Tab-separated table of C-alpha atoms and ligand atoms in Angstrom:
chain	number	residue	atom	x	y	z
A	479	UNK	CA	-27.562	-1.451	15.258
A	480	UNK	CA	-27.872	-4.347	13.350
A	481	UNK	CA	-26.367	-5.638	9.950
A	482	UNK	CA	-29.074	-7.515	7.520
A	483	UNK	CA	-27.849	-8.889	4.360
A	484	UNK	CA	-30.523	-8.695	2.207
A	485	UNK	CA	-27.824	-10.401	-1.051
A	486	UNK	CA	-24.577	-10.910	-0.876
A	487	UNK	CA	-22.468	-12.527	-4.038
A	488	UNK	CA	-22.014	-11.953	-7.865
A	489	UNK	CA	-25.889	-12.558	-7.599
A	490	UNK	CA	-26.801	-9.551	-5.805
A	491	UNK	CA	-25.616	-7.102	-3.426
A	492	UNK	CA	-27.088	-5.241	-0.717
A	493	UNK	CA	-26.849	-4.795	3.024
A	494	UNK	CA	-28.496	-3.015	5.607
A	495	UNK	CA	-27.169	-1.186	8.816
A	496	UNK	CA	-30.321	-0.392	11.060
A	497	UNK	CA	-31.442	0.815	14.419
A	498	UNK	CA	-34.898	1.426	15.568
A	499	UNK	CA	-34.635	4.578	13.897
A	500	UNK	CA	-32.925	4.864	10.532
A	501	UNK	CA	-31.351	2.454	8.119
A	502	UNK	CA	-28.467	2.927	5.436
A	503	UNK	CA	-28.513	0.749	2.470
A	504	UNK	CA	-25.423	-0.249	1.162
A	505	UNK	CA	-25.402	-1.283	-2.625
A	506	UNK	CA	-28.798	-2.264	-4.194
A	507	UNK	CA	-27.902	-4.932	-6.961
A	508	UNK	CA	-31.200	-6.961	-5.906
A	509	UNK	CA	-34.710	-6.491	-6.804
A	510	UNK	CA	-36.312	-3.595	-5.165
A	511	UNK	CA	-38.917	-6.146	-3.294
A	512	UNK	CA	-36.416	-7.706	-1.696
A	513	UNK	CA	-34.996	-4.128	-0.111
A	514	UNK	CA	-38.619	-2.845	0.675
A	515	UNK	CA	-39.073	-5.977	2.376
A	516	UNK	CA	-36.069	-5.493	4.591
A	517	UNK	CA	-36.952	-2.584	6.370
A	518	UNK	CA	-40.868	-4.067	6.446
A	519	UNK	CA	-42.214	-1.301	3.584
A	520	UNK	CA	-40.958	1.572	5.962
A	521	UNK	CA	-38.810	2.980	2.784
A	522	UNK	CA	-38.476	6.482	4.574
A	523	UNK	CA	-36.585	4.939	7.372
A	524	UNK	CA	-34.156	4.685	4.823
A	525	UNK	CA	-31.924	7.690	5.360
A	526	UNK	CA	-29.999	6.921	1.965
A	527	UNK	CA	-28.357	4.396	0.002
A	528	UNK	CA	-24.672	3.644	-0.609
A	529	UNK	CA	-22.953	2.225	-3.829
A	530	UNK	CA	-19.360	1.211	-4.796
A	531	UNK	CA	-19.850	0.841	-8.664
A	532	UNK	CA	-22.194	0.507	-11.366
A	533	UNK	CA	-22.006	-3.420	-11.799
A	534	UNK	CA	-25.353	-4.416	-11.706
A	535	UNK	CA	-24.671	-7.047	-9.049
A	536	UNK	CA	-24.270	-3.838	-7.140
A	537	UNK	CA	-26.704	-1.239	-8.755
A	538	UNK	CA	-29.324	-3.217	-10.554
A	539	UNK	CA	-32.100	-1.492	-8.814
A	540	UNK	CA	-31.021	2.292	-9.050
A	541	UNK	CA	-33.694	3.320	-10.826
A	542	UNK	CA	-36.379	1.955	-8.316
A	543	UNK	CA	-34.494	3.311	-5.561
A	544	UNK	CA	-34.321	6.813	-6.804
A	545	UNK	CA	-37.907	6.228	-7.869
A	546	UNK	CA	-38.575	5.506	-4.222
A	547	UNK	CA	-37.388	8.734	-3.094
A	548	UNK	CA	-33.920	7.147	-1.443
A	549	UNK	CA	-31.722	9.680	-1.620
A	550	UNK	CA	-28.537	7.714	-3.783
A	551	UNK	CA	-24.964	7.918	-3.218
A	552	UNK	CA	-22.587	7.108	-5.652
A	553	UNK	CA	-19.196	9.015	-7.990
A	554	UNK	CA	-19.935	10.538	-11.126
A	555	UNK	CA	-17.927	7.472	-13.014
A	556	UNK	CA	-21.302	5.055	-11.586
A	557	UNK	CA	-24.065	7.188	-11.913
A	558	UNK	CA	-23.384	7.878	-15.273
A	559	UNK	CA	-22.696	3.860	-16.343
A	560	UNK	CA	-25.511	2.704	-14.278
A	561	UNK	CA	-28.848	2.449	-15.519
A	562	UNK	CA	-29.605	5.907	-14.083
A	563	UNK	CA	-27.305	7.597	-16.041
A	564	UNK	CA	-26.849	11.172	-14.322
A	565	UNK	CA	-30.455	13.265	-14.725
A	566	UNK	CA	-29.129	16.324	-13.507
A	567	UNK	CA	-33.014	16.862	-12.663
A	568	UNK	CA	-33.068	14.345	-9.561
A	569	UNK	CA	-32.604	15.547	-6.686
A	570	UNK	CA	-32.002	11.764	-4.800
A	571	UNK	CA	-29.020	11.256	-7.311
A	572	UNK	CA	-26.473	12.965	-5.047
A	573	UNK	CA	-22.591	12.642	-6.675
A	574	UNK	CA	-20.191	11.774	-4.178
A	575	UNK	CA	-16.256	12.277	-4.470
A	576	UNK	CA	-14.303	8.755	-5.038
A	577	UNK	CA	-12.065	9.793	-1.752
A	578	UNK	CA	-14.178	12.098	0.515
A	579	UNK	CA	-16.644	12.867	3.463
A	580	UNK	CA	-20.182	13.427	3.415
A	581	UNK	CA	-23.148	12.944	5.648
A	582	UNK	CA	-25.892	10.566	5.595
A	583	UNK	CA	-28.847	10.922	8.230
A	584	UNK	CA	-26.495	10.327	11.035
A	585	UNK	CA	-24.706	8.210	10.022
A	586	UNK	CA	-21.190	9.605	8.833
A	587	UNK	CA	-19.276	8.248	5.620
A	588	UNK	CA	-15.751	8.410	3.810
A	589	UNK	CA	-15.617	6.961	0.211
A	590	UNK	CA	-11.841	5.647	-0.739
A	591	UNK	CA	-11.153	4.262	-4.250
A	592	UNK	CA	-10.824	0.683	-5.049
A	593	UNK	CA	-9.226	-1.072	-7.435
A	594	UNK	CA	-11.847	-2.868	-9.846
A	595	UNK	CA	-12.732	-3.161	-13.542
A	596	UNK	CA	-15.106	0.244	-13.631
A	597	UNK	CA	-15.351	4.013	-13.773
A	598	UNK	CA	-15.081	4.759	-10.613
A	599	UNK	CA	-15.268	2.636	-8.126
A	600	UNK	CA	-14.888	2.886	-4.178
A	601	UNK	CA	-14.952	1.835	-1.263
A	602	UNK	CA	-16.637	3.159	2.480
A	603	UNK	CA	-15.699	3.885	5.702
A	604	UNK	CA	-18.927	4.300	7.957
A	605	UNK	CA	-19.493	5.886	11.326
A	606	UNK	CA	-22.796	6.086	13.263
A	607	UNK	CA	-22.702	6.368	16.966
A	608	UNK	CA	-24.392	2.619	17.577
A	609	UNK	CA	-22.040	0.714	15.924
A	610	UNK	CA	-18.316	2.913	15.525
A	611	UNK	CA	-16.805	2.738	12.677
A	612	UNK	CA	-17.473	-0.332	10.236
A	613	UNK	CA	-15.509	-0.712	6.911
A	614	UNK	CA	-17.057	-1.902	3.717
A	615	UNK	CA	-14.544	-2.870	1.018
A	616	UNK	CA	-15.627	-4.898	-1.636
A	617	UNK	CA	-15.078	-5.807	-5.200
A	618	UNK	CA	-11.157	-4.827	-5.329
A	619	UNK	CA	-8.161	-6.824	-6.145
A	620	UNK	CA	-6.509	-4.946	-2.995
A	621	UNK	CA	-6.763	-2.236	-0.710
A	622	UNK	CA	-4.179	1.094	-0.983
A	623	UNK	CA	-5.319	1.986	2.548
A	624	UNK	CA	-4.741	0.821	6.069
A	625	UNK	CA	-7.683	1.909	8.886
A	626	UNK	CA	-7.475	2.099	12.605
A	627	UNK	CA	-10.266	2.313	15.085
A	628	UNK	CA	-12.566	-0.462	13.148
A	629	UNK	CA	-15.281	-1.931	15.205
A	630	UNK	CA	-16.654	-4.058	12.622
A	631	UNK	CA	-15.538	-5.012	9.145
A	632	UNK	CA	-17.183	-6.153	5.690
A	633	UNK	CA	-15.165	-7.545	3.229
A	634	UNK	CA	-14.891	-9.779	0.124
A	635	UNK	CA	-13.278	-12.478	0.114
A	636	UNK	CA	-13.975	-13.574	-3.254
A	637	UNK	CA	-11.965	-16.726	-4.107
A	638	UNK	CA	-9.453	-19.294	-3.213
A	639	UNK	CA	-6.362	-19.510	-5.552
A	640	UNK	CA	-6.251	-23.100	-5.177
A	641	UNK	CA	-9.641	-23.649	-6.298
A	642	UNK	CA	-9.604	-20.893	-8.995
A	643	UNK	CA	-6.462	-22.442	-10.656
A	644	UNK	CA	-7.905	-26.020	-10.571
A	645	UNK	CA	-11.394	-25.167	-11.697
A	646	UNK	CA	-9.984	-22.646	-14.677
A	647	UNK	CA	-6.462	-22.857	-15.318
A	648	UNK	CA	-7.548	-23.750	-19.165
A	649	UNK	CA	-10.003	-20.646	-19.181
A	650	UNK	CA	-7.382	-18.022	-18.853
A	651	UNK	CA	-9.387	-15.241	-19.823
A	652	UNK	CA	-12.267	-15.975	-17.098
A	653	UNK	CA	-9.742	-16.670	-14.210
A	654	UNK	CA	-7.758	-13.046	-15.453
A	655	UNK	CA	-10.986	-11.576	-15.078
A	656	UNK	CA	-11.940	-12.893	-11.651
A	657	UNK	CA	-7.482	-11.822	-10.326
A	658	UNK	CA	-7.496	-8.406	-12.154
A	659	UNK	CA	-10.627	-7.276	-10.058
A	660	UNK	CA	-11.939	-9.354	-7.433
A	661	UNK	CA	-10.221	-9.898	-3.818
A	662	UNK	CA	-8.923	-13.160	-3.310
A	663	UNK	CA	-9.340	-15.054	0.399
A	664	UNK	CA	-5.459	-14.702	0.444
A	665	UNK	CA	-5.099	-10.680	-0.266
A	666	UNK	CA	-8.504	-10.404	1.767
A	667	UNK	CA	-6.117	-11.994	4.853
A	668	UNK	CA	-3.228	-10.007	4.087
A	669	UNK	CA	-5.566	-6.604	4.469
A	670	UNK	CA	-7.114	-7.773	7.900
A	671	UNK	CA	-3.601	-8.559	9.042
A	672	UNK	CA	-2.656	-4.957	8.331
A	673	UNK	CA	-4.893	-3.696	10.212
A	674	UNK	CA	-5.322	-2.458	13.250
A	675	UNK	CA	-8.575	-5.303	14.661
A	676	UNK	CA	-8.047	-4.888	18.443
A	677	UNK	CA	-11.178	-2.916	18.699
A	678	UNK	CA	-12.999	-5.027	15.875
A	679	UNK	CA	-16.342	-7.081	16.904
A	680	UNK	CA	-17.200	-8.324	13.472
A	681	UNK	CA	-15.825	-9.435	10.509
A	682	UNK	CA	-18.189	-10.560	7.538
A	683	UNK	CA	-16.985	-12.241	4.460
A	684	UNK	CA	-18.837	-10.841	1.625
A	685	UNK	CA	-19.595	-11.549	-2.282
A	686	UNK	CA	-18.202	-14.875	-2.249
A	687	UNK	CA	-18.274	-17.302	-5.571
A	688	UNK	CA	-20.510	-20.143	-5.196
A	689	UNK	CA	-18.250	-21.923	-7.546
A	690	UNK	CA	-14.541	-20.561	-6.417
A	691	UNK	CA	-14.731	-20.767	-2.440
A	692	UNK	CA	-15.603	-22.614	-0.003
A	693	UNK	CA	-17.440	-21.171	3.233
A	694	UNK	CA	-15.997	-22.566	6.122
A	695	UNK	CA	-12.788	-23.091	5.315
A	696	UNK	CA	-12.956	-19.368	4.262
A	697	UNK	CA	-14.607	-18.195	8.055
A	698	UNK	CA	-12.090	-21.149	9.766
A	699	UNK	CA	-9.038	-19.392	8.230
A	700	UNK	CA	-10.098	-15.787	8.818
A	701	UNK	CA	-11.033	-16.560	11.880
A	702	UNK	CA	-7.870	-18.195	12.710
A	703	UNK	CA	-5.292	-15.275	11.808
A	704	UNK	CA	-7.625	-12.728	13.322
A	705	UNK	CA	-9.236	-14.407	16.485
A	706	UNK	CA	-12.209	-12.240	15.929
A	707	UNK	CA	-15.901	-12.755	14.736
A	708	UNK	CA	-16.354	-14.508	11.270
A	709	UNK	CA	-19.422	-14.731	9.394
A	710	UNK	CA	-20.071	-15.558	6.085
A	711	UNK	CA	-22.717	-13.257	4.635
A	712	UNK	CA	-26.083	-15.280	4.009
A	713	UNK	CA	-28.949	-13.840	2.076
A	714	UNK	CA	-31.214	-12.936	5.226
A	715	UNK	CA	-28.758	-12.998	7.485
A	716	UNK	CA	-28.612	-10.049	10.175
A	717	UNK	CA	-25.910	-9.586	12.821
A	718	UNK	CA	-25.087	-7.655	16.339
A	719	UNK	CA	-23.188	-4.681	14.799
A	720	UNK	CA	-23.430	-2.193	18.085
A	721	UNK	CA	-20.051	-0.994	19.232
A	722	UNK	CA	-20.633	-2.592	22.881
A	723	UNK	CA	-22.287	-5.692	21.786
A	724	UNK	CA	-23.679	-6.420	25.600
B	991	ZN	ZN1	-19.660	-7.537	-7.612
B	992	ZN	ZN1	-18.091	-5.380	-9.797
């Protein structure tokens, strides 16, 4: 199993987990080209397609995916304040509880809620044989929950404090915006630190502000508290995510 980031930032999100076999899309806030690209115009190998919220940084492409015949996975709150809105008539648009299981393909998924400026926003915890459990938590000023038994681990880490309050401590509104729903590098450290990581192999940094962070020191730090893994998601970036990595 392998991760791809096809976008990753306040640009565009999305993010592939893949095997020969099958793929799971997670968020599609890109253009659809880019995601058809990912998986080499082989759209049915994708068994269905994940998303936290209706931001469009997140969901931007909906429509195309549905309209590709991905089966979509998303709360009530985002399907209706996406551009899909909820046609009760499509079949792909399948409404997911914001804390609950359900089944994708084979791969295996819990939605959580998060804490972010929409509907109904979550968070997912993912298990497919290949690659154990991974965690994607994004685009929340903190998480409620604690998880054990993580192999691998995608997270934002969307700012620096330090940086934030330099660059807009005179734009209050913007820098309220960015604390009252985005995870900062500190709270992001906190989480991991909470957490059981002795089983973890990876741990990428997602949706990170060009403006408000700074990369390395971000993966350096991380890296440092945790001794795991760090990698800083990179548009067309793809990573080892199998369980036994060898
Ligand atoms: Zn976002
Ligand atoms: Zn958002």
């Amino acid at each position: 199993m392998i991760l791809k980031v096809i976008g990753s930032g306040s640009k565009g999100n999305a993010y592939l987990l893949e095997n020969e076999q099958e793929a799971l899309l997670i968020e599609c806030g890109v253009n659809i080209m880019d995601i058809k690209k990912a998986v080499n115009f082989n759209i049915s190998k994708i068994s269905g397609c994940l998303i936290t919220h209706e931001h469009g940084d997140h969901a931007k492409s909906i429509c195309e995916v549905l309209g590709s015949g991905i089966n979509t996975y998303a709360t009530f709150g985002t399907f209706t304040n996406s551009k899909a809105g909820l046609s009760l008539n499509s079949s792909r648009q399948k409404v997911i509880p914001q804390k609950g299981e359900f089944q994708v393909g084979n791969f295996k998924v819990m939605s959580f809620p998060t804490i972010h400026d929409v509907a109904e926003p979550c968070g997912f915890l993912i298990y497919h044989k290949d690659c154990g459990v991974t965690l994607f938590l994004t685009d929340t000023v903190y998480s409620n929950f604690t998880f054990s038994g993580l192999n691998n681990i995608i997270i934002e880490a969307n700012y620096d404090e330090e940086i934030i309050n330099e660059k807009l401590g005179d734009k209050k509104f913007l820098r309220d915006r960015i604390y009252n729903s985005h995870m900062s590098l500190d709270t992001c450290m906190e989480f991991l630190e909470a957490n059981d990581l002795s089983q973890v192999n990876n741990i990428v940094l997602i949706h990170l502000s060009d403006s408000n962070s700074h990369e390395l020191n971000f993966a350096k730090k991380v890296s440092a508290i945790t001794g795991k893994t760090v990698s800083v998601a990179d548009n067309g970036m793809t990573i080892n995510f199998n369980k036994t990595p060898f």
